[in-house]
Every structure is written in C-alpha cells, then in structure tokens.
Coordinates of N, CA, C and O and ligand atoms in Angstrom, one line a residue:
M8 N 82.1 -9.7 -37.9 CA 81.9 -11.0 -37.1 C 82.0 -10.7 -35.6 O 82.5 -9.7 -35.2
K9 N 81.3 -11.6 -34.9 CA 81.3 -11.5 -33.5 C 82.7 -12.0 -32.9 O 83.5 -12.6 -33.6
T10 N 82.9 -11.7 -31.6 CA 84.1 -12.3 -31.0 C 83.9 -13.8 -30.7 O 82.7 -14.3 -30.7
F11 N 84.9 -14.5 -30.4 CA 84.8 -15.9 -30.2 C 83.9 -16.2 -29.0 O 83.1 -17.1 -29.1
D12 N 84.1 -15.4 -28.0 CA 83.3 -15.6 -26.8 C 81.8 -15.4 -27.0 O 80.9 -16.1 -26.5
E13 N 81.5 -14.4 -27.9 CA 80.1 -14.2 -28.2 C 79.5 -15.4 -29.0 O 78.4 -15.8 -28.8
Y14 N 80.3 -15.9 -29.9 CA 79.9 -17.1 -30.6 C 79.6 -18.3 -29.6 O 78.7 -19.1 -29.8
V15 N 80.5 -18.4 -28.6 CA 80.4 -19.5 -27.6 C 79.0 -19.4 -26.9 O 78.3 -20.3 -26.7
T16 N 78.7 -18.1 -26.5 CA 77.4 -17.9 -25.8 C 76.3 -18.2 -26.7 O 75.3 -18.9 -26.3
D17 N 76.3 -17.8 -28.0 CA 75.2 -18.2 -28.9 C 75.1 -19.7 -29.1 O 74.0 -20.2 -29.1
A18 N 76.2 -20.4 -29.2 CA 76.2 -21.8 -29.5 C 75.7 -22.5 -28.3 O 74.9 -23.5 -28.4
E19 N 76.0 -22.1 -27.1 CA 75.5 -22.7 -25.9 C 74.0 -22.6 -25.8 O 73.3 -23.5 -25.4
R20 N 73.5 -21.4 -26.2 CA 72.0 -21.2 -26.1 C 71.3 -22.1 -27.1 O 70.3 -22.7 -26.8
I21 N 71.9 -22.2 -28.3 CA 71.2 -22.9 -29.4 C 71.3 -24.4 -29.2 O 70.4 -25.2 -29.4
H22 N 72.5 -24.9 -28.8 CA 72.8 -26.3 -28.7 C 72.4 -26.9 -27.4 O 72.2 -28.1 -27.2
G23 N 72.2 -26.0 -26.4 CA 71.8 -26.5 -25.0 C 72.9 -26.8 -24.1 O 72.7 -26.9 -22.9
H24 N 74.1 -26.9 -24.6 CA 75.3 -27.0 -23.7 C 76.5 -26.6 -24.5 O 76.5 -26.5 -25.8
I25 N 77.6 -26.4 -23.8 CA 78.9 -26.1 -24.6 C 79.8 -27.3 -24.4 O 79.8 -28.0 -23.4
C26 N 80.5 -27.7 -25.5 CA 81.3 -28.9 -25.5 C 82.4 -28.7 -26.5 O 82.4 -27.8 -27.3
A27 N 83.3 -29.7 -26.5 CA 84.4 -29.6 -27.4 C 84.0 -29.6 -28.9 O 84.6 -28.9 -29.7
G28 N 82.9 -30.3 -29.2 CA 82.4 -30.3 -30.6 C 82.0 -29.0 -31.0 O 82.1 -28.6 -32.2
Q29 N 81.4 -28.2 -30.1 CA 80.9 -26.9 -30.4 C 82.1 -26.0 -30.7 O 82.1 -25.2 -31.7
I30 N 83.1 -26.0 -29.9 CA 84.3 -25.2 -30.0 C 84.9 -25.5 -31.4 O 85.3 -24.6 -32.2
L31 N 85.0 -26.8 -31.7 CA 85.6 -27.2 -33.0 C 84.7 -26.7 -34.2 O 85.3 -26.2 -35.2
G32 N 83.4 -26.8 -34.0 CA 82.5 -26.3 -35.1 C 82.6 -24.8 -35.3 O 82.6 -24.3 -36.4
L33 N 82.7 -24.1 -34.2 CA 82.9 -22.6 -34.3 C 84.2 -22.3 -35.0 O 84.2 -21.5 -36.0
R34 N 85.3 -22.9 -34.6 CA 86.6 -22.7 -35.2 C 86.5 -23.1 -36.7 O 87.1 -22.4 -37.5
M35 N 85.9 -24.2 -37.0 CA 85.8 -24.7 -38.4 C 85.1 -23.6 -39.3 O 85.6 -23.3 -40.4
A36 N 84.0 -23.1 -38.8 CA 83.2 -22.1 -39.6 C 84.0 -20.8 -39.8 O 84.0 -20.2 -40.8
I37 N 84.6 -20.4 -38.7 CA 85.4 -19.1 -38.7 C 86.5 -19.3 -39.7 O 86.8 -18.4 -40.5
Y38 N 87.2 -20.5 -39.7 CA 88.3 -20.7 -40.6 C 87.8 -20.8 -42.1 O 88.4 -20.1 -42.9
G39 N 86.7 -21.4 -42.3 CA 86.1 -21.5 -43.6 C 85.8 -20.1 -44.2 O 86.1 -19.8 -45.3
L40 N 85.2 -19.3 -43.3 CA 84.9 -17.9 -43.8 C 86.1 -17.1 -44.0 O 86.2 -16.3 -45.0
K41 N 87.1 -17.3 -43.2 CA 88.4 -16.6 -43.4 C 89.1 -17.0 -44.7 O 89.5 -16.1 -45.4
L42 N 89.0 -18.3 -45.0 CA 89.6 -18.8 -46.3 C 88.9 -18.1 -47.5 O 89.5 -17.8 -48.5
L43 N 87.6 -18.0 -47.3 CA 86.8 -17.4 -48.4 C 86.9 -15.8 -48.4 O 86.5 -15.2 -49.4
G44 N 87.4 -15.3 -47.3 CA 87.5 -13.8 -47.2 C 86.2 -13.2 -46.9 O 86.0 -12.0 -47.2
L45 N 85.3 -13.9 -46.3 CA 84.0 -13.3 -45.9 C 84.0 -12.9 -44.5 O 84.4 -13.6 -43.6
Q46 N 83.6 -11.6 -44.3 CA 83.7 -11.1 -42.9 C 82.4 -10.7 -42.2 O 82.4 -10.4 -41.1
D47 N 81.3 -10.8 -43.0 CA 80.1 -10.3 -42.4 C 78.9 -11.3 -42.8 O 78.0 -10.9 -43.5
P48 N 79.0 -12.5 -42.3 CA 78.1 -13.6 -42.7 C 76.6 -13.2 -42.3 O 75.7 -13.7 -42.9
E49 N 76.5 -12.4 -41.3 CA 75.1 -12.1 -40.9 C 74.6 -10.7 -41.4 O 73.5 -10.3 -41.2
G50 N 75.5 -10.1 -42.2 CA 75.1 -8.8 -42.7 C 75.3 -8.8 -44.2 O 74.6 -9.4 -45.0
A51 N 76.3 -8.0 -44.7 CA 76.5 -7.8 -46.1 C 76.7 -9.2 -46.9 O 76.3 -9.3 -48.1
D52 N 77.3 -10.2 -46.3 CA 77.6 -11.4 -47.0 C 76.5 -12.5 -46.8 O 76.7 -13.6 -47.1
R53 N 75.4 -12.1 -46.2 CA 74.4 -13.0 -45.7 C 73.9 -13.9 -46.9 O 73.6 -15.1 -46.7
K54 N 73.7 -13.3 -48.0 CA 73.0 -14.1 -49.1 C 73.9 -14.8 -50.0 O 73.5 -15.4 -51.0
R55 N 75.2 -14.7 -49.8 CA 76.1 -15.3 -50.7 C 76.7 -16.7 -50.3 O 77.5 -17.3 -50.9
L56 N 76.3 -17.1 -49.1 CA 76.9 -18.3 -48.5 C 75.9 -19.5 -48.4 O 74.8 -19.3 -47.9
V57 N 76.4 -20.6 -48.9 CA 75.7 -21.9 -48.6 C 76.7 -22.9 -48.0 O 77.9 -22.9 -48.4
T58 N 76.3 -23.6 -47.0 CA 77.2 -24.5 -46.3 C 76.7 -25.9 -46.3 O 75.5 -26.2 -46.1
F59 N 77.6 -26.8 -46.7 CA 77.3 -28.3 -46.6 C 78.0 -28.8 -45.4 O 79.2 -28.6 -45.2
V60 N 77.2 -29.5 -44.6 CA 77.8 -30.2 -43.4 C 77.8 -31.7 -43.6 O 76.9 -32.2 -44.3
E61 N 78.7 -32.4 -43.0 CA 78.8 -33.9 -43.3 C 78.6 -34.8 -42.1 O 78.9 -35.9 -42.1
I62 N 78.1 -34.1 -41.0 CA 77.8 -34.9 -39.8 C 76.7 -34.2 -39.1 O 76.6 -33.0 -39.1
D63 N 75.9 -35.0 -38.4 CA 74.8 -34.4 -37.6 C 75.1 -34.5 -36.1 O 74.4 -35.2 -35.3
R64 N 76.1 -33.8 -35.7 CA 76.6 -33.8 -34.3 C 76.8 -32.3 -33.9 O 76.5 -31.4 -34.6
C65 N 77.4 -32.2 -32.7 CA 77.5 -30.9 -32.0 C 78.1 -29.9 -32.9 O 77.7 -28.7 -33.0
A66 N 79.2 -30.2 -33.6 CA 79.9 -29.3 -34.5 C 79.0 -28.6 -35.5 O 79.2 -27.4 -35.8
T67 N 78.0 -29.4 -36.0 CA 77.1 -28.8 -37.0 C 76.3 -27.7 -36.5 O 76.2 -26.6 -37.2
D68 N 75.8 -27.8 -35.3 CA 75.0 -26.6 -34.7 C 75.9 -25.4 -34.6 O 75.5 -24.3 -34.9
A69 N 77.2 -25.6 -34.2 CA 78.1 -24.5 -34.1 C 78.4 -23.8 -35.5 O 78.5 -22.6 -35.6
V70 N 78.5 -24.6 -36.5 CA 78.7 -24.1 -37.8 C 77.6 -23.2 -38.2 O 77.8 -22.1 -38.8
T71 N 76.3 -23.5 -37.9 CA 75.2 -22.7 -38.2 C 75.2 -21.4 -37.5 O 74.8 -20.3 -38.0
V72 N 75.8 -21.4 -36.2 CA 75.8 -20.2 -35.4 C 76.7 -19.1 -36.1 O 76.4 -18.0 -36.2
V73 N 77.8 -19.6 -36.6 CA 78.8 -18.6 -37.3 C 78.3 -18.2 -38.6 O 78.4 -17.0 -39.0
T74 N 77.9 -19.2 -39.4 CA 77.6 -18.9 -40.8 C 76.2 -18.2 -41.0 O 76.0 -17.6 -42.0
G75 N 75.3 -18.5 -40.1 CA 73.9 -18.0 -40.2 C 73.2 -18.9 -41.2 O 72.0 -18.7 -41.5
C76 N 73.8 -19.9 -41.8 CA 73.2 -20.8 -42.8 C 72.2 -21.8 -42.0 O 72.7 -22.5 -41.1
R77 N 71.0 -21.8 -42.4 CA 70.0 -22.7 -41.7 C 69.3 -23.5 -42.7 O 69.1 -23.1 -43.9
M78 N 68.9 -24.7 -42.2 CA 68.2 -25.6 -43.1 C 66.9 -25.0 -43.6 O 66.6 -25.1 -44.8
G79 N 66.2 -24.2 -42.8 CA 64.9 -23.6 -43.2 C 65.1 -22.5 -44.2 O 64.1 -22.0 -44.8
K80 N 66.3 -22.0 -44.4 CA 66.6 -21.0 -45.4 C 67.2 -21.6 -46.6 O 67.6 -20.9 -47.5
R81 N 67.3 -22.9 -46.6 CA 67.9 -23.7 -47.7 C 69.4 -23.3 -47.9 O 70.0 -23.6 -49.0
A82 N 70.0 -22.8 -46.9 CA 71.4 -22.4 -47.0 C 72.3 -23.4 -46.3 O 73.5 -23.3 -46.4
L83 N 71.7 -24.4 -45.6 CA 72.5 -25.4 -45.0 C 72.1 -26.8 -45.6 O 70.9 -27.1 -45.7
K84 N 73.1 -27.5 -46.1 CA 72.8 -28.8 -46.7 C 73.5 -29.9 -45.9 O 74.7 -29.7 -45.6
F85 N 72.8 -30.9 -45.7 CA 73.3 -32.0 -44.9 C 73.6 -33.2 -45.8 O 72.8 -33.7 -46.5
R86 N 74.9 -33.7 -45.8 CA 75.2 -34.9 -46.5 C 75.8 -35.8 -45.4 O 76.8 -35.5 -44.8
D87 N 75.1 -37.0 -45.2 CA 75.4 -37.8 -44.1 C 76.6 -38.7 -44.3 O 76.5 -39.9 -44.6
F88 N 77.8 -38.1 -44.3 CA 79.0 -38.9 -44.6 C 79.7 -39.3 -43.3 O 80.7 -40.0 -43.3
G89 N 79.2 -38.8 -42.1 CA 79.8 -39.2 -40.9 C 81.2 -38.6 -40.7 O 82.0 -39.2 -40.0
K90 N 81.4 -37.4 -41.3 CA 82.8 -36.8 -41.1 C 82.6 -35.4 -40.5 O 81.7 -34.7 -40.9
V91 N 83.5 -35.1 -39.6 CA 83.5 -33.7 -39.1 C 84.2 -32.8 -40.2 O 85.4 -32.6 -40.1
A92 N 83.4 -32.4 -41.1 CA 83.9 -31.6 -42.3 C 82.7 -30.8 -42.8 O 81.5 -31.1 -42.6
A93 N 83.0 -29.7 -43.4 CA 82.0 -28.8 -43.9 C 82.6 -28.1 -45.1 O 83.8 -27.8 -45.2
T94 N 81.7 -27.8 -46.1 CA 82.1 -27.0 -47.3 C 81.4 -25.7 -47.3 O 80.2 -25.7 -47.2
F95 N 82.2 -24.6 -47.4 CA 81.6 -23.3 -47.4 C 81.7 -22.7 -48.8 O 82.7 -22.7 -49.4
C96 N 80.5 -22.4 -49.4 CA 80.4 -22.0 -50.8 C 80.0 -20.5 -50.9 O 79.0 -20.1 -50.3
D97 N 80.9 -19.8 -51.5 CA 80.6 -18.4 -51.8 C 79.9 -18.3 -53.2 O 80.6 -18.5 -54.2
L98 N 78.6 -18.1 -53.2 CA 77.8 -18.1 -54.4 C 78.2 -17.0 -55.3 O 78.1 -17.1 -56.5
R99 N 78.6 -15.8 -54.8 CA 78.8 -14.7 -55.6 C 80.0 -14.8 -56.5 O 80.0 -14.4 -57.7
V100 N 81.1 -15.4 -56.0 CA 82.3 -15.6 -56.9 C 82.5 -17.0 -57.3 O 83.5 -17.4 -57.8
N101 N 81.5 -17.9 -56.9 CA 81.6 -19.3 -57.3 C 82.9 -20.0 -56.8 O 83.6 -20.6 -57.6
R102 N 83.1 -19.9 -55.5 CA 84.3 -20.4 -54.9 C 83.9 -21.2 -53.7 O 83.0 -20.8 -53.0
A103 N 84.5 -22.3 -53.4 CA 84.1 -23.2 -52.3 C 85.3 -23.8 -51.6 O 86.3 -24.2 -52.3
V104 N 85.3 -23.9 -50.3 CA 86.4 -24.5 -49.6 C 85.8 -25.6 -48.6 O 84.8 -25.3 -47.9
R105 N 86.4 -26.8 -48.6 CA 86.0 -27.8 -47.7 C 87.0 -27.9 -46.6 O 88.2 -28.0 -46.9
V106 N 86.6 -27.8 -45.4 CA 87.4 -27.8 -44.2 C 87.2 -29.1 -43.4 O 86.0 -29.5 -43.2
I107 N 88.2 -29.8 -43.1 CA 88.1 -31.1 -42.5 C 88.8 -31.1 -41.1 O 90.0 -30.7 -41.0
A108 N 88.1 -31.6 -40.1 CA 88.8 -31.6 -38.7 C 89.8 -32.8 -38.7 O 89.5 -33.9 -39.2
L109 N 91.0 -32.5 -38.1 CA 92.0 -33.5 -38.1 C 91.9 -34.3 -36.8 O 91.7 -33.8 -35.7
E110 N 92.0 -35.6 -37.0 CA 91.9 -36.6 -35.9 C 93.0 -36.3 -34.9 O 92.9 -36.5 -33.7
S111 N 94.2 -35.8 -35.4 CA 95.3 -35.6 -34.6 C 95.2 -34.5 -33.5 O 96.0 -34.4 -32.6
S112 N 94.1 -33.7 -33.7 CA 93.9 -32.6 -32.7 C 93.6 -33.1 -31.3 O 93.9 -32.5 -30.3
K113 N 93.0 -34.3 -31.2 CA 92.7 -34.9 -29.9 C 94.0 -35.2 -29.2 O 94.2 -34.9 -28.0
E114 N 95.0 -35.8 -29.9 CA 96.3 -36.1 -29.3 C 97.0 -34.8 -28.9 O 97.6 -34.7 -27.9
R115 N 96.9 -33.8 -29.8 CA 97.5 -32.5 -29.5 C 97.0 -31.9 -28.3 O 97.7 -31.3 -27.5
A116 N 95.6 -32.1 -28.1 CA 95.0 -31.5 -26.8 C 95.5 -32.2 -25.6 O 95.8 -31.6 -24.6
R117 N 95.8 -33.5 -25.7 CA 96.4 -34.3 -24.6 C 97.8 -33.8 -24.2 O 98.1 -33.6 -23.1
E118 N 98.5 -33.5 -25.3 CA 99.9 -33.0 -25.1 C 99.9 -31.6 -24.4 O 100.7 -31.3 -23.6
M119 N 98.9 -30.8 -24.9 CA 98.9 -29.4 -24.4 C 98.4 -29.3 -22.9 O 98.9 -28.5 -22.2
Y120 N 97.4 -30.1 -22.6 CA 96.8 -30.0 -21.2 C 96.7 -31.4 -20.6 O 95.6 -31.8 -20.3
P121 N 97.8 -32.0 -20.3 CA 97.8 -33.3 -19.7 C 97.2 -33.3 -18.3 O 96.6 -34.2 -17.8
Q122 N 97.3 -32.1 -17.7 CA 96.8 -31.9 -16.3 C 95.2 -31.9 -16.2 O 94.7 -32.1 -15.1
I123 N 94.6 -31.6 -17.4 CA 93.1 -31.6 -17.3 C 92.6 -33.0 -17.7 O 92.8 -33.5 -18.8
E124 N 92.1 -33.7 -16.7 CA 91.7 -35.1 -16.9 C 90.5 -35.3 -17.8 O 90.4 -36.2 -18.6
N125 N 89.5 -34.4 -17.5 CA 88.3 -34.6 -18.3 C 88.5 -34.2 -19.8 O 89.0 -33.1 -20.1
R126 N 88.3 -35.2 -20.6 CA 88.6 -35.1 -22.0 C 87.9 -33.9 -22.7 O 88.5 -33.2 -23.5
N127 N 86.6 -33.8 -22.4 CA 85.9 -32.7 -23.0 C 86.4 -31.3 -22.6 O 86.6 -30.5 -23.5
L128 N 86.7 -31.2 -21.3 CA 87.3 -29.9 -20.9 C 88.7 -29.6 -21.5 O 89.0 -28.5 -21.9
Q129 N 89.4 -30.7 -21.5 CA 90.8 -30.7 -22.1 C 90.7 -30.2 -23.6 O 91.4 -29.3 -24.0
Q130 N 89.8 -30.8 -24.3 CA 89.7 -30.4 -25.7 C 89.1 -29.1 -25.9 O 89.5 -28.3 -26.8
M131 N 88.1 -28.7 -25.1 CA 87.5 -27.4 -25.2 C 88.6 -26.3 -25.0 O 88.6 -25.3 -25.8
R132 N 89.4 -26.5 -24.0 CA 90.5 -25.5 -23.8 C 91.5 -25.5 -25.0 O 91.8 -24.4 -25.5
A133 N 91.9 -26.7 -25.4 CA 93.0 -26.7 -26.4 C 92.4 -26.3 -27.8 O 93.1 -25.6 -28.5
Y134 N 91.2 -26.6 -28.1 CA 90.6 -26.2 -29.4 C 90.4 -24.7 -29.5 O 90.3 -24.2 -30.6
R135 N 90.3 -24.0 -28.4 CA 90.2 -22.6 -28.5 C 91.5 -22.0 -28.9 O 91.6 -20.9 -29.5
E136 N 92.6 -22.7 -28.5 CA 94.0 -22.0 -28.6 C 94.8 -22.5 -29.8 O 95.7 -21.9 -30.2
M137 N 94.5 -23.7 -30.2 CA 95.3 -24.3 -31.3 C 95.2 -23.5 -32.6 O 94.2 -23.0 -32.9
P138 N 96.3 -23.4 -33.3 CA 96.3 -22.7 -34.6 C 95.4 -23.5 -35.6 O 95.3 -24.7 -35.5
D139 N 94.8 -22.8 -36.5 CA 93.9 -23.5 -37.5 C 94.5 -24.7 -38.2 O 93.8 -25.7 -38.3
T140 N 95.8 -24.6 -38.5 CA 96.4 -25.7 -39.2 C 96.6 -27.0 -38.4 O 96.9 -28.0 -38.9
E141 N 96.6 -26.8 -37.1 CA 96.6 -28.0 -36.2 C 95.3 -28.7 -36.0 O 95.1 -29.8 -35.7
L142 N 94.2 -27.9 -36.3 CA 92.9 -28.4 -36.1 C 92.3 -28.9 -37.4 O 91.5 -29.8 -37.4
F143 N 92.7 -28.3 -38.5 CA 92.0 -28.6 -39.8 C 93.0 -28.7 -40.9 O 94.0 -28.1 -41.0
S144 N 92.5 -29.5 -41.9 CA 93.1 -29.4 -43.3 C 92.0 -28.8 -44.1 O 90.8 -28.7 -43.7
F145 N 92.3 -28.3 -45.3 CA 91.3 -27.8 -46.2 C 91.6 -28.0 -47.6 O 92.8 -28.3 -48.0
E146 N 90.6 -28.0 -48.5 CA 90.9 -28.1 -49.9 C 89.9 -27.2 -50.6 O 88.7 -27.1 -50.2
W147 N 90.3 -26.6 -51.7 CA 89.4 -25.8 -52.6 C 88.7 -26.8 -53.4 O 89.3 -27.7 -54.0
V148 N 87.4 -26.6 -53.6 CA 86.6 -27.6 -54.3 C 85.6 -26.8 -55.2 O 85.4 -25.6 -55.0
R149 N 85.0 -27.5 -56.2 CA 84.0 -27.0 -57.0 C 82.7 -27.7 -56.6 O 82.7 -28.9 -56.5
V150 N 81.6 -26.9 -56.2 CA 80.4 -27.5 -55.9 C 79.3 -27.1 -56.9 O 79.1 -25.9 -57.0
A151 N 78.7 -28.0 -57.6 CA 77.7 -27.7 -58.5 C 76.3 -27.6 -57.8 O 75.8 -28.6 -57.3
I152 N 75.9 -26.4 -57.6 CA 74.6 -26.2 -56.9 C 73.6 -25.8 -57.9 O 73.7 -24.7 -58.5
G153 N 72.6 -26.6 -58.2 CA 71.6 -26.3 -59.2 C 70.7 -25.2 -58.7 O 70.6 -25.0 -57.5
P154 N 70.0 -24.5 -59.6 CA 69.1 -23.4 -59.2 C 68.0 -23.9 -58.2 O 67.6 -23.2 -57.3
E155 N 67.6 -25.2 -58.4 CA 66.5 -25.7 -57.5 C 67.0 -26.0 -56.1 O 66.2 -26.3 -55.2
D156 N 68.3 -25.9 -55.8 CA 68.9 -26.0 -54.5 C 69.3 -24.7 -53.8 O 69.7 -24.7 -52.7
L157 N 69.1 -23.6 -54.5 CA 69.5 -22.3 -54.0 C 68.4 -21.7 -53.1 O 67.2 -22.0 -53.4
P158 N 68.8 -20.9 -52.1 CA 67.8 -20.2 -51.4 C 67.0 -19.3 -52.3 O 67.5 -18.8 -53.3
G159 N 65.7 -19.2 -52.1 CA 64.9 -18.3 -52.9 C 64.3 -18.9 -54.2 O 63.6 -18.2 -54.9
F160 N 64.7 -20.1 -54.5 CA 64.2 -20.7 -55.8 C 62.7 -20.9 -55.7 O 62.1 -21.4 -54.7
K161 N 62.0 -20.5 -56.7 CA 60.6 -20.7 -56.8 C 60.3 -21.7 -58.0 O 60.7 -21.5 -59.1
G162 N 59.5 -22.7 -57.7 CA 59.2 -23.7 -58.7 C 57.8 -24.2 -58.5 O 57.2 -24.0 -57.5
P163 N 57.3 -24.9 -59.5 CA 56.0 -25.4 -59.4 C 55.9 -26.5 -58.4 O 56.9 -27.2 -58.1
R164 N 54.7 -26.7 -57.8 CA 54.5 -27.7 -56.9 C 53.8 -28.9 -57.6 O 52.8 -28.6 -58.3
I165 N 54.3 -30.1 -57.5 CA 53.8 -31.2 -58.2 C 53.1 -32.2 -57.3 O 53.6 -32.3 -56.1
Q166 N 52.1 -32.9 -57.7 CA 51.4 -33.9 -56.9 C 51.9 -35.3 -57.3 O 52.0 -35.6 -58.4
C167 N 52.2 -36.1 -56.2 CA 52.6 -37.5 -56.5 C 51.4 -38.3 -57.0 O 50.3 -38.2 -56.4
A168 N 51.6 -39.0 -58.1 CA 50.5 -39.8 -58.6 C 50.2 -41.0 -57.8 O 49.1 -41.6 -57.9
E169 N 51.0 -41.3 -56.8 CA 50.7 -42.5 -55.9 C 50.1 -42.0 -54.6 O 49.0 -42.5 -54.3
C170 N 50.7 -41.2 -53.8 CA 50.2 -40.8 -52.5 C 49.5 -39.5 -52.5 O 48.8 -39.2 -51.5
G171 N 49.6 -38.7 -53.6 CA 48.9 -37.5 -53.6 C 49.5 -36.3 -52.9 O 48.9 -35.2 -52.9
E172 N 50.6 -36.6 -52.2 CA 51.2 -35.5 -51.5 C 52.0 -34.5 -52.4 O 52.4 -34.9 -53.5
S173 N 52.1 -33.3 -52.0 CA 52.8 -32.3 -52.8 C 54.3 -32.3 -52.7 O 54.8 -32.5 -51.6
I174 N 54.9 -32.0 -53.8 CA 56.4 -32.1 -53.9 C 56.9 -30.7 -54.5 O 56.4 -30.3 -55.5
S175 N 57.9 -30.1 -53.8 CA 58.4 -28.9 -54.3 C 59.9 -29.1 -54.8 O 60.4 -30.2 -54.6
F176 N 60.4 -28.1 -55.4 CA 61.8 -28.0 -55.8 C 62.3 -29.1 -56.7 O 63.4 -29.6 -56.7
H177 N 61.4 -29.6 -57.6 CA 61.8 -30.6 -58.6 C 62.3 -31.9 -58.0 O 63.2 -32.6 -58.5
R178 N 61.8 -32.3 -56.8 CA 62.2 -33.5 -56.2 C 61.4 -34.7 -56.7 O 61.7 -35.9 -56.2
E179 N 60.5 -34.5 -57.6 CA 59.7 -35.6 -58.1 C 60.6 -36.5 -59.1 O 61.6 -36.0 -59.6
V180 N 60.2 -37.7 -59.2 CA 60.9 -38.6 -60.2 C 59.8 -39.3 -61.1 O 58.7 -39.4 -60.7
V181 N 60.2 -39.6 -62.3 CA 59.3 -40.2 -63.2 C 59.6 -41.7 -63.3 O 60.8 -42.0 -63.7
R182 N 58.7 -42.5 -63.0 CA 58.8 -44.0 -63.1 C 57.7 -44.5 -64.0 O 56.6 -44.4 -63.7
D183 N 58.1 -45.2 -65.1 CA 57.1 -45.8 -66.0 C 56.1 -44.8 -66.4 O 54.9 -45.1 -66.4
G184 N 56.5 -43.6 -66.6 CA 55.5 -42.6 -67.1 C 54.7 -41.9 -66.0 O 53.9 -41.0 -66.3
R185 N 54.9 -42.3 -64.7 CA 54.2 -41.7 -63.6 C 55.1 -40.8 -62.8 O 56.2 -41.2 -62.6
T186 N 54.6 -39.7 -62.4 CA 55.3 -38.7 -61.6 C 55.1 -39.0 -60.2 O 54.0 -39.0 -59.7
L187 N 56.2 -39.4 -59.5 CA 56.1 -39.9 -58.1 C 57.0 -39.1 -57.2 O 58.0 -38.4 -57.6
C188 N 56.6 -39.1 -55.9 CA 57.5 -38.5 -54.9 C 58.6 -39.5 -54.6 O 58.5 -40.7 -55.0
R189 N 59.7 -39.1 -54.0 CA 60.8 -40.0 -53.8 C 60.5 -41.2 -52.9 O 61.0 -42.3 -53.0
A190 N 59.5 -41.0 -52.0 CA 59.1 -42.1 -51.1 C 58.4 -43.2 -51.9 O 58.8 -44.3 -51.8
C191 N 57.5 -42.8 -52.7 CA 56.8 -43.7 -53.5 C 57.7 -44.4 -54.6 O 57.4 -45.5 -55.1
A192 N 58.7 -43.7 -55.0 CA 59.7 -44.2 -56.0 C 60.6 -45.2 -55.3 O 61.5 -45.8 -56.0
G193 N 60.5 -45.4 -54.0 CA 61.4 -46.4 -53.4 C 62.3 -46.0 -52.3 O 63.1 -46.8 -51.7
E194 N 62.4 -44.7 -52.1 CA 63.3 -44.1 -51.1 C 62.7 -43.9 -49.7 O 63.2 -43.2 -48.9
R195 N 61.5 -44.6 -49.5 CA 60.8 -44.3 -48.2 C 61.7 -44.8 -47.0 O 62.2 -45.9 -47.0
Y196 N 61.8 -43.9 -46.0 CA 62.5 -44.3 -44.8 C 61.6 -44.7 -43.7 O 62.0 -45.0 -42.6
Y197 N 60.3 -44.7 -44.0 CA 59.3 -45.1 -43.0 C 58.4 -46.1 -43.6 O 58.3 -46.3 -44.9
E198 N 57.7 -46.9 -42.8 CA 56.8 -47.9 -43.3 C 55.4 -47.6 -42.7 O 55.2 -47.6 -41.5
P199 N 54.5 -47.2 -43.6 CA 53.1 -46.9 -43.1 C 52.5 -48.1 -42.4 O 52.6 -49.2 -42.9
L200 N 51.9 -47.8 -41.2 CA 51.3 -49.0 -40.5 C 49.9 -49.2 -40.9 O 49.4 -50.3 -40.6
G201 N 49.3 -48.3 -41.6 CA 47.9 -48.5 -42.0 C 47.0 -48.7 -40.8 O 46.1 -49.6 -40.9
D202 N 47.2 -48.0 -39.7 CA 46.5 -48.3 -38.5 C 46.3 -47.0 -37.8 O 47.2 -46.2 -37.6
E203 N 45.0 -46.7 -37.5 CA 44.7 -45.3 -37.0 C 45.3 -45.0 -35.7 O 45.7 -43.9 -35.4
S204 N 45.5 -46.0 -34.8 CA 46.0 -45.8 -33.5 C 47.5 -45.6 -33.4 O 48.0 -45.0 -32.4
G205 N 48.3 -46.1 -34.4 CA 49.7 -46.0 -34.4 C 50.2 -47.0 -33.4 O 51.3 -46.8 -32.8
Ligands
ZN353 ZN1 77.6 -30.9 -27.8
ZN354 ZN1 54.1 -40.3 -53.2

C-alpha cells in the first residue's frame, strides 16, 4: 500500500481538491482493507475486492483511490442510501466488512483543534490523526453478489422489445411475456421529449 500522503496526492488529483471528506474516505478504505487483511489492493489483491459505497460524495472518490475499485471495472457498486459508509468484500474468502463513519468525529475534531476555525481544515487535520475507532464503527456482513454482478462476467446481450436498445448482464425484465429493459418496465428516470431540438 502507498503512504497516507501519497494517497492524499492521488485523491487531490482525481477529485479536484482535497477536503475533510477525502481524508475520511481514505481512512475508511484503509481501515476496511486492514480489517480484511488485504495489503496490496493494486497488485496481488487486485481482483479479489469489490466495494459498495452508500453515498455519492467526496469520501466515495477517496475510497476508489485506495481500493482501486472502479465503476467501469464493475468492482465499485453504488447504493444510494445517503450514508458515509462502505462495504469491502473479499471475493476470494467470501468475507465482507461494512465500515460506517461516526457522526461524533466532527465533535471530536472540534475538541482536538478548537484553534482552527475553518471546519474543513479542522476536520482534515483531526481525521488524519484520530484512531480508527473514533472515526468509524464496523460490522462483519454477508453480501450476496451474483455472478452477473462480478467483474469479468460475460453474458448474452438482449434487445428490449419496446425501445430496441441492448441490455447486458441480465438486467432485462419480463412483463406480460415481453422482455423489456428496466426503463420500459417503469424505472425510467428520464422523460423522452420526442423533440429533435431538445
Ligand atoms: Zn471534496
Ligand atoms: Zn426499453
């Protein structure tokens, strides 16, 4: 693994700035890997790790920096629960740990550095130094990851009977005997305008 400062440099480059959320995310991922006993996430342990993140904020980018888990590799899964928490899954031994950021760490940062008025700077400094147990709680969990959710899964591509678009990884659904994409089955998050100009 890299040093903490090296991770900070990487996080700043990828995220565009360094902030308390990044420091927290780095610490969270390092703790998760420590609990799993994984030491080489970018080398020997590269293909055994899948990470679930529960918020789409600063900390999430930092988690990817440490774990190497990326959305485009299917090794990063997003569950929009609005929580600063992540679950690190070791596929090889089928073990997973969920790490949760403690709300009390903000108060602890105030106690540690009352002289630093800027909250972000105060937390950045404190989050670097606080012991893991003051920053996080954790729980061992079981995560059922189907083969279609694993990196490297190859499956047939299906065409939606309604819109004609292609669907991979068994994300199609069958409604009244028709094979549909999830959008046509009712999960559409957009409304087509049916208008060339937009
Ligand atoms: Zn940020
Ligand atoms: Zn469709």
